[in-house]
Amino acid sequence: MKHTYEYPRAALTVDCVVFGFDAAELQVLLIERGISPFKGQWALPGGFVRVDETLDEAARRELLEETGLEKLFLEQLYTFSSVNRDPRERVISVAYYALTKPTYHRTQATTDAADAQWFSVRHIPALAFDHADILATALQRLRGKLRYEPIGFELLPPKFTLSHLQQLYEAVLGTELDKRNFRKKVLSYDLLLPLDETHREGAHRPAQLFRFDPVRYEKLKKKGFHFEL
Amino acid sequence: MKHTYEYPRAALTVDCVVFGFDAAELQVLLIERGISPFKGQWALPGGFVRVDETLDEAARRELLEETGLEKLFLEQLYTFSSVNRDPRERVISVAYYALTKPTYHRTQATTDAADAQWFSVRHIPALAFDHADILATALQRLRGKLRYEPIGFELLPPKFTLSHLQQLYEAVLGTELDKRNFRKKVLSYDLLLPLDETHREGAHRPAQLFRFDPVRYEKLKKKGFHFEL
DNA sequence: TCAAAAGTGTTTGCAGTACACCCATGT
DNA sequence: ACATGGGTGTACTGCAAACACTTTTGA
């Protein structure tokens, strides 16, 4: 079926910047394009928005189709609209960014799904379209959010140690943090529940495991509290 | 000329939340709809995006056409995509928010332009479409931005007193601020240049006038500084 | 001379920062 | 026994918060 309109309309896509955390580095999930334009180049997962779905739905659908990921933290980032960002025709793209826990991306790495691959944000290949701009914007946003909202946990497995969390902050923000001060502050918010388990690895003392307490977080949020660092 | 596509496409609009500051209150500019749907109701200024313009251009064009405003602070807010937000057909709207100085909105109030009118954010009439959601989102964003970026000046005339600025912060954030602490902090950033003029009004001591120094701001920004409150 | 807003410093407490050593484990 | 990261407390400093009176003007 063909569709006819009075005035020309831009096509609408969503593109997703999926962040993960592994090997003490912030990672981004890219897919290799199988078709022209930019065939063979790396790009952000994404695709056209259907006329009967919201943008959030489109983003989740595309992620599932192209990378097998689902149920992750997802938030709208910005809408990109340079007139020539797509060489074929006018395409406006609503960008999203997503955060995944390592459990999931392990699963992902072993499945197929087009040709998805994780890249450290420190070594990103040339990207199709204006995806480098989108990625830069997403990084900026992630850094901002991490400081004043407790979303770091979305990048860690459900059980994690304070050192894991600190490494994450250091990697994303690109700073070094004092161990004692970091722990003092994080624990002061009372958002982390110590578990009865420890994490053992290597020849040293085992580390206390924690999990994030989302219920407590919602309570605090309603009282208007201010998370930082 | 008709335009035909393989798949149905959503229509794309921009909607603008224009903030002003007057009578010690935060104001929003609304226009009365002259056509169905929602004929006779108040709505945010906005309209369809043309296929050869960016979203920013579309937003500025619509603002000029519908309200006569130009050269104002304008920033993309969020893209709204509920499937039924427009009863006619699928319309996705990219929302912007804008800040205007009183000099301009005085001019505006006396011109015609459809039927634009300022409303205090404390007394907003029923709005067309999902514009109430958009406005709520814009307010939230404005409150957030005001705290950690020096954009308050965009809502004041080029020359203003510290009391004006304080009133603005109090109105937007909905808090009372200590006069001495406020002045101390604002001046500490060294972003305000004292002028050789004073503002006289009423039976009391005249107030020092200041202007914002954008050059200095850019310099500080590059050095990575942190504005707050 | 009165009313009304402008302008100005000091004290206090808390939160951020800096900093060094012992602990538990695997090899 | 040694190497490795886990875990802990204190002193200092600087910024935020609280707070009251004098100044200048117009009526």
Short mmCIF file of C-alpha atoms (C1' of nucleotides) in Angstrom, two decimals:
data_model
loop_
_atom_site.label_atom_id
_atom_site.label_comp_id
_atom_site.label_asym_id
_atom_site.label_seq_id
_atom_site.Cartn_x
_atom_site.Cartn_y
_atom_site.Cartn_z
CA MET A 1 0.00 0.00 0.00
CA LYS A 2 1.23 3.44 -0.93
CA HIS A 3 0.71 6.54 1.17
CA THR A 4 0.23 9.98 -0.25
CA TYR A 5 0.60 13.32 1.49
CA GLU A 6 0.07 16.93 0.53
CA TYR A 7 3.53 18.01 1.62
CA PRO A 8 6.79 16.05 1.63
CA ARG A 9 7.53 14.41 4.96
CA ALA A 10 10.81 13.58 6.57
CA ALA A 11 11.39 9.96 7.50
CA LEU A 12 11.79 9.26 11.21
CA THR A 13 14.27 6.89 12.79
CA VAL A 14 15.50 6.06 16.26
CA ASP A 15 19.15 5.42 17.02
CA CYS A 16 20.39 3.94 20.27
CA VAL A 17 23.66 4.43 22.08
CA VAL A 18 23.97 1.33 24.23
CA PHE A 19 26.53 1.59 27.00
CA GLY A 20 28.04 -1.29 28.88
CA PHE A 21 30.86 -1.59 31.37
CA ASP A 22 33.49 -4.25 31.04
CA ALA A 23 37.19 -4.67 31.59
CA ALA A 24 37.16 -1.47 33.62
CA GLU A 25 36.15 0.44 30.52
CA LEU A 26 32.98 2.04 29.27
CA GLN A 27 31.81 0.22 26.16
CA VAL A 28 29.43 1.00 23.31
CA LEU A 29 27.54 -1.48 21.20
CA LEU A 30 27.80 -0.97 17.43
CA ILE A 31 26.49 -2.89 14.47
CA GLU A 32 28.06 -3.33 11.11
CA ARG A 33 25.85 -2.07 8.33
CA GLY A 34 24.91 -4.72 5.80
CA ILE A 35 23.41 -2.34 3.27
CA SER A 36 24.14 0.90 1.54
CA PRO A 37 24.69 3.71 2.39
CA PHE A 38 27.75 3.27 4.59
CA LYS A 39 27.73 -0.47 3.87
CA GLY A 40 30.38 -2.23 5.92
CA GLN A 41 30.79 0.70 8.31
CA TRP A 42 29.91 0.64 11.96
CA ALA A 43 26.78 2.41 13.14
CA LEU A 44 24.48 2.75 16.11
CA PRO A 45 21.65 0.25 16.26
CA GLY A 46 18.39 1.81 15.14
CA GLY A 47 15.82 1.98 12.41
CA PHE A 48 12.61 3.46 11.13
CA VAL A 49 9.76 4.35 13.44
CA ARG A 50 6.44 2.71 12.60
CA VAL A 51 3.38 4.82 12.47
CA ASP A 52 1.62 2.94 15.27
CA GLU A 53 4.33 2.92 17.92
CA THR A 54 5.82 5.49 20.26
CA LEU A 55 9.47 6.39 20.01
CA ASP A 56 10.28 4.46 23.18
CA GLU A 57 8.61 1.42 21.71
CA ALA A 58 10.48 1.83 18.46
CA ALA A 59 13.79 2.09 20.29
CA ARG A 60 13.14 -1.05 22.33
CA ARG A 61 11.93 -2.94 19.28
CA GLU A 62 14.98 -2.05 17.24
CA LEU A 63 17.30 -2.96 20.07
CA LEU A 64 15.69 -6.33 20.45
CA GLU A 65 15.76 -6.98 16.71
CA GLU A 66 19.29 -5.86 16.10
CA THR A 67 21.10 -6.75 19.28
CA GLY A 68 18.87 -9.10 21.27
CA LEU A 69 18.89 -6.73 24.25
CA GLU A 70 15.76 -6.04 26.23
CA LYS A 71 14.54 -4.65 29.53
CA LEU A 72 17.34 -2.20 29.85
CA PHE A 73 17.47 1.34 31.14
CA LEU A 74 16.49 3.54 28.19
CA GLU A 75 16.09 7.28 27.94
CA GLN A 76 15.53 9.72 25.13
CA LEU A 77 18.61 11.80 24.37
CA TYR A 78 18.09 14.32 21.61
CA THR A 79 16.57 14.63 18.16
CA PHE A 80 19.02 15.15 15.33
CA SER A 81 17.83 16.96 12.25
CA SER A 82 20.64 18.23 10.02
CA VAL A 83 19.21 18.40 6.55
CA ASN A 84 21.87 16.19 4.99
CA ARG A 85 22.54 13.71 7.73
CA ASP A 86 21.29 10.90 5.48
CA PRO A 87 22.44 10.95 1.84
CA ARG A 88 19.30 9.22 0.56
CA GLU A 89 16.59 11.54 1.74
CA ARG A 90 15.52 13.69 4.64
CA VAL A 91 15.74 11.62 7.80
CA ILE A 92 15.27 12.95 11.28
CA SER A 93 16.51 10.74 14.06
CA VAL A 94 15.51 10.59 17.67
CA ALA A 95 18.49 9.34 19.63
CA TYR A 96 18.24 7.26 22.79
CA TYR A 97 20.85 6.03 25.18
CA ALA A 98 20.65 2.78 27.09
CA LEU A 99 22.55 1.15 29.93
CA THR A 100 23.04 -2.59 30.19
CA LYS A 101 24.29 -4.87 32.91
CA PRO A 102 27.20 -7.17 32.03
CA THR A 103 25.08 -10.28 32.53
CA TYR A 104 23.17 -9.31 29.47
CA HIS A 105 25.96 -8.30 27.23
CA ARG A 106 27.79 -11.54 27.84
CA THR A 107 24.70 -13.31 26.50
CA GLN A 108 24.67 -10.94 23.61
CA ALA A 109 28.28 -11.42 22.66
CA THR A 110 27.73 -15.12 22.08
CA THR A 111 24.54 -14.75 20.04
CA ASP A 112 24.51 -13.55 16.48
CA ALA A 113 22.25 -10.58 15.66
CA ALA A 114 23.47 -8.95 12.47
CA ASP A 115 26.98 -8.13 13.56
CA ALA A 116 26.94 -6.41 16.88
CA GLN A 117 30.15 -5.75 18.73
CA TRP A 118 31.27 -3.89 21.82
CA PHE A 119 33.87 -1.14 21.50
CA SER A 120 35.62 0.72 24.24
CA VAL A 121 34.61 4.37 24.05
CA ARG A 122 38.31 5.09 23.88
CA HIS A 123 38.63 3.31 20.54
CA ILE A 124 35.64 3.96 18.37
CA PRO A 125 35.88 3.26 14.62
CA ALA A 126 34.56 5.66 11.98
CA LEU A 127 30.80 5.75 12.22
CA ALA A 128 28.07 6.06 9.61
CA PHE A 129 25.85 9.16 9.26
CA ASP A 130 26.23 11.64 12.12
CA HIS A 131 26.50 8.84 14.63
CA ALA A 132 29.77 10.17 15.98
CA ASP A 133 27.91 13.34 17.01
CA ILE A 134 25.17 11.29 18.59
CA LEU A 135 27.67 9.22 20.52
CA ALA A 136 29.47 12.33 21.73
CA THR A 137 26.19 13.79 22.94
CA ALA A 138 25.30 10.56 24.70
CA LEU A 139 28.64 10.43 26.45
CA GLN A 140 28.25 13.97 27.65
CA ARG A 141 24.79 13.18 28.96
CA LEU A 142 25.89 10.00 30.67
CA ARG A 143 28.69 11.83 32.44
CA GLY A 144 26.28 14.51 33.58
CA LYS A 145 23.64 12.09 34.78
CA LEU A 146 26.05 9.84 36.60
CA ARG A 147 27.03 12.71 38.85
CA TYR A 148 23.63 13.63 40.14
CA GLU A 149 21.52 10.52 39.67
CA PRO A 150 22.20 7.02 40.88
CA ILE A 151 22.16 5.27 37.52
CA GLY A 152 25.62 3.76 37.70
CA PHE A 153 24.06 0.57 39.03
CA GLU A 154 22.40 0.02 35.68
CA LEU A 155 25.83 -0.72 34.25
CA LEU A 156 26.80 -3.22 36.93
CA PRO A 157 25.58 -6.72 37.67
CA PRO A 158 22.87 -6.95 40.36
CA LYS A 159 25.51 -7.81 42.94
CA PHE A 160 28.63 -5.71 42.98
CA THR A 161 31.37 -4.47 45.25
CA LEU A 162 32.17 -0.89 46.11
CA SER A 163 35.38 -1.20 44.14
CA HIS A 164 33.42 -2.15 41.03
CA LEU A 165 31.28 0.91 41.48
CA GLN A 166 34.27 3.13 42.01
CA GLN A 167 36.01 1.77 38.92
CA LEU A 168 32.87 2.53 36.94
CA TYR A 169 32.76 6.11 38.13
CA GLU A 170 36.43 6.58 37.47
CA ALA A 171 36.18 5.14 33.97
CA VAL A 172 33.14 7.15 32.95
CA LEU A 173 34.10 10.44 34.53
CA GLY A 174 37.77 10.06 33.71
CA THR A 175 38.92 11.03 37.19
CA GLU A 176 40.54 9.29 40.10
CA LEU A 177 38.57 9.10 43.29
CA ASP A 178 39.70 8.65 46.86
CA LYS A 179 38.66 5.21 48.07
CA ARG A 180 37.68 6.16 51.59
CA ASN A 181 35.79 9.27 50.62
CA PHE A 182 33.99 7.50 47.82
CA ARG A 183 32.79 4.72 50.10
CA LYS A 184 31.78 7.10 52.84
CA LYS A 185 29.68 9.16 50.49
CA VAL A 186 28.06 6.35 48.58
CA LEU A 187 27.08 4.53 51.75
CA SER A 188 25.78 7.72 53.34
CA TYR A 189 22.85 7.73 50.90
CA ASP A 190 21.79 4.39 52.28
CA LEU A 191 20.88 3.16 48.80
CA LEU A 192 23.07 0.08 48.89
CA LEU A 193 22.14 -3.05 50.79
CA PRO A 194 25.04 -5.19 51.97
CA LEU A 195 24.44 -8.84 51.11
CA ASP A 196 25.47 -11.94 53.00
CA GLU A 197 27.83 -12.77 50.21
CA THR A 198 31.34 -11.83 49.34
CA HIS A 199 33.12 -11.60 46.06
CA ARG A 200 36.32 -13.65 45.98
CA GLU A 201 38.80 -13.23 43.24
CA GLY A 202 42.56 -13.25 43.26
CA ALA A 203 44.89 -13.55 46.19
CA HIS A 204 43.41 -11.02 48.54
CA ARG A 205 40.67 -10.39 51.01
CA PRO A 206 37.16 -11.07 49.62
CA ALA A 207 34.97 -8.03 49.05
CA GLN A 208 31.53 -7.30 50.47
CA LEU A 209 28.78 -7.52 47.85
CA PHE A 210 25.97 -5.00 47.68
CA ARG A 211 22.82 -4.52 45.71
CA PHE A 212 21.05 -1.30 44.83
CA ASP A 213 17.77 -0.69 46.66
CA PRO A 214 15.32 0.85 44.18
CA VAL A 215 12.48 1.01 46.71
CA ARG A 216 14.52 3.13 49.05
CA TYR A 217 15.55 5.27 46.11
CA GLU A 218 11.95 6.01 45.14
CA LYS A 219 11.17 6.99 48.71
CA LEU A 220 14.10 9.37 48.90
CA LYS A 221 13.30 10.84 45.51
CA LYS A 222 9.81 11.76 46.62
CA LYS A 223 11.21 13.59 49.62
CA GLY A 224 13.30 15.58 47.17
CA PHE A 225 16.79 14.52 47.99
CA HIS A 226 19.95 15.30 46.12
CA PHE A 227 22.29 12.56 45.02
CA GLU A 228 25.73 13.62 43.96
CA LEU A 229 28.87 11.83 42.95
CA MET B 1 2.46 18.34 -5.74
CA LYS B 2 1.66 15.08 -3.97
CA HIS B 3 4.23 12.90 -2.26
CA THR B 4 4.02 9.15 -2.10
CA TYR B 5 5.84 6.79 0.25
CA GLU B 6 6.08 3.03 0.66
CA TYR B 7 5.17 3.15 4.34
CA PRO B 8 2.94 5.58 6.22
CA ARG B 9 4.86 8.41 7.85
CA ALA B 10 4.09 10.40 10.95
CA ALA B 11 3.80 14.15 10.55
CA LEU B 12 6.40 16.18 12.41
CA THR B 13 5.77 19.40 14.30
CA VAL B 14 7.66 21.65 16.66
CA ASP B 15 6.04 23.22 19.72
CA CYS B 16 7.62 25.99 21.75
CA VAL B 17 7.28 26.81 25.40
CA VAL B 18 8.20 30.48 25.58
CA PHE B 19 9.01 31.73 29.06
CA GLY B 20 9.05 35.33 30.16
CA PHE B 21 9.36 37.05 33.51
CA ASP B 22 7.07 39.85 34.51
CA ALA B 23 5.30 41.13 37.59
CA ALA B 24 7.58 38.94 39.69
CA GLU B 25 6.06 35.88 38.04
CA LEU B 26 7.20 33.37 35.48
CA GLN B 27 5.03 33.68 32.37
CA VAL B 28 4.30 31.49 29.38
CA LEU B 29 3.20 32.63 25.96
CA LEU B 30 0.16 30.84 24.53
CA ILE B 31 -1.83 31.28 21.36
CA GLU B 32 -5.49 30.73 20.82
CA ARG B 33 -6.20 28.16 18.15
CA GLY B 34 -8.17 29.49 15.23
CA ILE B 35 -8.84 26.13 13.65
CA SER B 36 -10.02 22.68 14.56
CA PRO B 37 -9.10 20.55 16.42
CA PHE B 38 -9.19 22.33 19.76
CA LYS B 39 -10.49 25.47 18.06
CA GLY B 40 -10.75 28.31 20.55
CA GLN B 41 -8.49 26.60 23.07
CA TRP B 42 -5.09 27.79 24.13
CA ALA B 43 -2.01 26.03 22.84
CA LEU B 44 1.74 26.33 22.57
CA PRO B 45 2.98 28.13 19.48
CA GLY B 46 4.26 25.69 16.88
CA GLY B 47 3.59 24.05 13.57
CA PHE B 48 4.72 21.61 10.94
CA VAL B 49 8.36 21.09 10.10
CA ARG B 50 9.28 21.64 6.49
CA VAL B 51 11.36 19.07 4.73
CA ASP B 52 14.22 21.45 4.01
CA GLU B 53 14.77 22.96 7.44
CA THR B 54 16.28 21.75 10.69
CA LEU B 55 14.16 21.54 13.81
CA ASP B 56 15.83 24.60 15.28
CA GLU B 57 15.02 26.54 12.14
CA ALA B 58 11.45 25.33 12.21
CA ALA B 59 11.06 26.40 15.83
CA ARG B 60 12.42 29.88 15.16
CA ARG B 61 10.33 30.26 12.04
CA GLU B 62 7.13 29.30 13.81
CA LEU B 63 7.87 31.60 16.71
CA LEU B 64 8.44 34.50 14.40
CA GLU B 65 5.31 33.77 12.39
CA GLU B 66 3.00 33.20 15.32
CA THR B 67 4.32 35.51 17.99
CA GLY B 68 6.72 37.95 16.34
CA LEU B 69 9.53 36.88 18.64
CA GLU B 70 13.05 36.37 17.35
CA LYS B 71 16.64 36.07 18.48
CA LEU B 72 15.76 34.47 21.74
CA PHE B 73 17.40 31.75 23.74
CA LEU B 74 16.07 28.48 22.34
CA GLU B 75 16.84 24.90 23.25
CA GLN B 76 15.42 21.54 22.32
CA LEU B 77 13.46 19.96 25.15
CA TYR B 78 12.04 16.55 24.31
CA THR B 79 10.23 14.73 21.54
CA PHE B 80 6.65 13.69 22.30
CA SER B 81 5.26 10.71 20.51
CA SER B 82 2.11 9.29 22.13
CA VAL B 83 0.22 7.60 19.37
CA ASN B 84 -2.99 9.56 19.91
CA ARG B 85 -1.69 12.95 20.89
CA ASP B 86 -3.29 14.46 17.79
CA PRO B 87 -6.84 13.31 16.97
CA ARG B 88 -6.40 13.82 13.22
CA GLU B 89 -3.45 11.62 12.46
CA ARG B 90 -0.12 10.49 13.80
CA VAL B 91 1.87 13.56 14.75
CA ILE B 92 5.17 13.52 16.56
CA SER B 93 6.23 16.80 18.08
CA VAL B 94 9.66 18.03 18.99
CA ALA B 95 9.26 20.46 21.86
CA TYR B 96 11.52 23.45 22.44
CA TYR B 97 11.69 25.95 25.24
CA ALA B 98 12.66 29.56 24.84
CA LEU B 99 13.53 32.44 27.15
CA THR B 100 12.70 36.05 26.33
CA LYS B 101 13.69 39.34 27.82
CA PRO B 102 10.87 41.65 28.89
CA THR B 103 11.87 44.29 26.33
CA TYR B 104 10.75 41.93 23.67
CA HIS B 105 7.57 40.71 25.17
CA ARG B 106 6.37 44.23 25.75
CA THR B 107 6.76 44.77 22.00
CA GLN B 108 4.96 41.55 21.43
CA ALA B 109 2.00 42.33 23.64
CA THR B 110 1.17 45.38 21.56
CA THR B 111 1.47 43.67 18.18
CA ASP B 112 -1.15 41.31 16.85
CA ALA B 113 0.02 37.85 15.77
CA ALA B 114 -2.91 35.46 15.80
CA ASP B 115 -3.89 35.83 19.40
CA ALA B 116 -0.89 35.46 21.61
CA GLN B 117 -1.12 36.13 25.31
CA TRP B 118 1.05 35.77 28.38
CA PHE B 119 -0.12 33.63 31.28
CA SER B 120 1.43 33.24 34.68
CA VAL B 121 2.58 29.67 35.08
CA ARG B 122 0.49 29.66 38.21
CA HIS B 123 -2.72 30.12 36.21
CA ILE B 124 -2.63 28.18 33.00
CA PRO B 125 -5.87 27.51 31.13
CA ALA B 126 -6.75 24.12 29.66
CA LEU B 127 -4.38 23.39 26.80
CA ALA B 128 -4.84 21.66 23.46
CA PHE B 129 -3.25 18.29 22.65
CA ASP B 130 -0.71 17.12 25.22
CA HIS B 131 0.59 20.65 25.65
CA ALA B 132 0.07 20.54 29.39
CA ASP B 133 2.57 17.67 29.54
CA ILE B 134 4.99 19.58 27.39
CA LEU B 135 4.69 22.64 29.58
CA ALA B 136 5.24 20.59 32.71
CA THR B 137 8.36 19.07 31.19
CA ALA B 138 9.63 22.49 30.18
CA LEU B 139 9.11 23.89 33.65
CA GLN B 140 10.98 21.03 35.19
CA ARG B 141 13.83 21.55 32.77
CA LEU B 142 13.94 25.28 33.34
CA ARG B 143 14.13 24.78 37.10
CA GLY B 144 16.93 22.30 36.67
CA LYS B 145 18.92 24.44 34.28
CA LEU B 146 18.55 27.61 36.28
CA ARG B 147 20.38 26.01 39.18
CA TYR B 148 23.51 24.99 37.40
CA GLU B 149 23.71 27.24 34.38
CA PRO B 150 23.60 31.02 34.24
CA ILE B 151 20.59 31.37 31.97
CA GLY B 152 18.47 33.48 34.29
CA PHE B 153 19.77 36.57 32.54
CA GLU B 154 17.93 35.54 29.40
CA LEU B 155 14.70 36.34 31.19
CA LEU B 156 15.78 39.78 32.38
CA PRO B 157 16.36 43.03 30.50
CA PRO B 158 19.99 43.71 29.55
CA LYS B 159 20.37 45.94 32.60
CA PHE B 160 19.05 44.61 35.86
CA THR B 161 19.56 44.81 39.60
CA LEU B 162 20.52 42.01 41.92
CA SER B 163 17.05 42.19 43.44
CA HIS B 164 15.51 41.55 40.04
CA LEU B 165 17.68 38.52 39.62
CA GLN B 166 16.85 37.25 43.06
CA GLN B 167 13.12 37.69 42.49
CA LEU B 168 13.48 35.70 39.29
CA TYR B 169 15.21 32.83 41.05
CA GLU B 170 12.68 32.86 43.84
CA ALA B 171 9.75 32.85 41.44
CA VAL B 172 11.07 30.09 39.22
CA LEU B 173 12.43 27.83 41.93
CA GLY B 174 9.63 28.54 44.34
CA THR B 175 11.95 29.16 47.28
CA GLU B 176 12.99 32.13 49.37
CA LEU B 177 16.63 33.07 49.24
CA ASP B 178 18.76 34.99 51.69
CA LYS B 179 19.62 38.36 50.23
CA ARG B 180 23.19 38.59 51.48
CA ASN B 181 24.12 35.03 50.61
CA PHE B 182 22.55 35.33 47.19
CA ARG B 183 24.46 38.48 46.33
CA LYS B 184 27.71 37.12 47.68
CA LYS B 185 27.44 33.97 45.61
CA VAL B 186 26.26 35.55 42.37
CA LEU B 187 28.98 38.17 42.48
CA SER B 188 31.64 35.61 43.32
CA TYR B 189 31.36 34.17 39.82
CA ASP B 190 32.39 37.50 38.44
CA LEU B 191 29.89 37.19 35.60
CA LEU B 192 28.10 40.46 36.31
CA LEU B 193 29.50 43.82 35.35
CA PRO B 194 28.36 46.75 37.48
CA LEU B 195 27.26 49.65 35.31
CA ASP B 196 27.55 53.38 35.94
CA GLU B 197 23.82 53.56 36.24
CA THR B 198 21.33 53.01 38.98
CA HIS B 199 17.76 51.92 38.88
CA ARG B 200 15.45 54.33 40.67
CA GLU B 201 11.93 53.39 41.48
CA GLY B 202 9.79 54.12 44.49
CA ALA B 203 10.70 55.90 47.67
CA HIS B 204 13.92 54.19 48.52
CA ARG B 205 17.59 53.97 47.77
CA PRO B 206 18.37 53.45 44.06
CA ALA B 207 19.83 50.09 43.07
CA GLN B 208 23.05 49.34 41.24
CA LEU B 209 22.47 48.09 37.70
CA PHE B 210 24.45 45.18 36.24
CA ARG B 211 24.77 43.45 32.94
CA PHE B 212 25.72 39.86 32.24
CA ASP B 213 29.18 39.36 30.72
CA PRO B 214 28.89 36.60 28.10
CA VAL B 215 32.55 36.84 27.10
CA ARG B 216 33.69 36.14 30.61
CA TYR B 217 31.19 33.31 30.78
CA GLU B 218 32.61 31.61 27.71
CA LYS B 219 36.10 31.87 29.14
CA LEU B 220 35.08 30.31 32.42
CA LYS B 221 33.14 27.58 30.67
CA LYS B 222 36.19 26.51 28.74
CA LYS B 223 38.14 26.17 31.96
CA GLY B 224 35.41 23.86 33.16
CA PHE B 225 33.87 25.76 36.00
CA HIS B 226 30.76 24.94 37.92
CA PHE B 227 27.98 27.48 38.28
CA GLU B 228 25.40 26.77 40.90
CA LEU B 229 22.43 28.58 42.31
"C1'" DT C 1 10.18 61.97 59.57
"C1'" DC C 2 8.57 57.92 57.76
"C1'" DA C 3 8.33 53.99 54.80
"C1'" DA C 4 10.57 51.03 51.69
"C1'" DA C 5 14.02 48.62 49.43
"C1'" DA C 6 19.36 48.68 48.88
"C1'" DG C 7 23.36 47.43 50.68
"C1'" DT C 8 26.85 45.23 53.79
"C1'" DG C 9 30.20 41.15 57.50
"C1'" DT C 10 30.71 37.87 60.84
"C1'" DT C 11 30.00 33.62 63.11
"C1'" DT C 12 28.92 28.73 63.04
"C1'" DG C 13 28.53 24.14 61.51
"C1'" DC C 14 28.90 20.70 58.16
"C1'" DA C 15 30.57 18.47 54.38
"C1'" DG C 16 34.47 17.73 51.17
"C1'" DT C 17 39.26 16.59 51.00
"C1'" DA C 18 43.58 14.68 52.11
"C1'" DC C 19 45.96 11.08 53.95
"C1'" DA C 20 48.37 5.78 55.89
"C1'" DC C 21 47.94 1.59 57.83
"C1'" DC C 22 46.05 -3.14 58.99
"C1'" DC C 23 43.22 -7.21 57.13
"C1'" DA C 24 42.10 -11.43 54.69
"C1'" DT C 25 43.18 -14.20 51.20
"C1'" DG C 26 45.73 -17.30 47.34
"C1'" DT C 27 49.99 -18.82 45.79
"C1'" DA D 1 56.18 -15.07 53.51
"C1'" DC D 2 54.64 -12.24 50.18
"C1'" DA D 3 51.77 -9.87 47.00
"C1'" DT D 4 47.23 -8.11 46.18
"C1'" DG D 5 43.29 -5.53 46.71
"C1'" DG D 6 39.67 -4.83 50.81
"C1'" DG D 7 38.59 -2.15 54.42
"C1'" DT D 8 38.77 1.66 57.98
"C1'" DG D 9 39.19 6.98 60.93
"C1'" DT D 10 40.77 11.61 61.71
"C1'" DA D 11 42.21 16.26 61.16
"C1'" DC D 12 41.79 20.32 58.29
"C1'" DT D 13 39.69 23.50 55.36
"C1'" DG D 14 36.40 26.00 52.94
"C1'" DC D 15 31.88 26.93 51.70
"C1'" DA D 16 26.96 27.35 52.90
"C1'" DA D 17 23.68 29.09 56.18
"C1'" DA D 18 21.95 32.06 59.57
"C1'" DC D 19 21.39 36.50 61.02
"C1'" DA D 20 20.45 42.62 61.92
"C1'" DC D 21 21.47 47.03 61.12
"C1'" DT D 22 22.67 51.31 58.29
"C1'" DT D 23 21.92 53.92 53.91
"C1'" DT D 24 19.47 56.42 50.46
"C1'" DT D 25 15.71 57.96 48.53
"C1'" DG D 26 10.53 59.90 47.57
"C1'" DA D 27 6.56 61.26 49.62
#
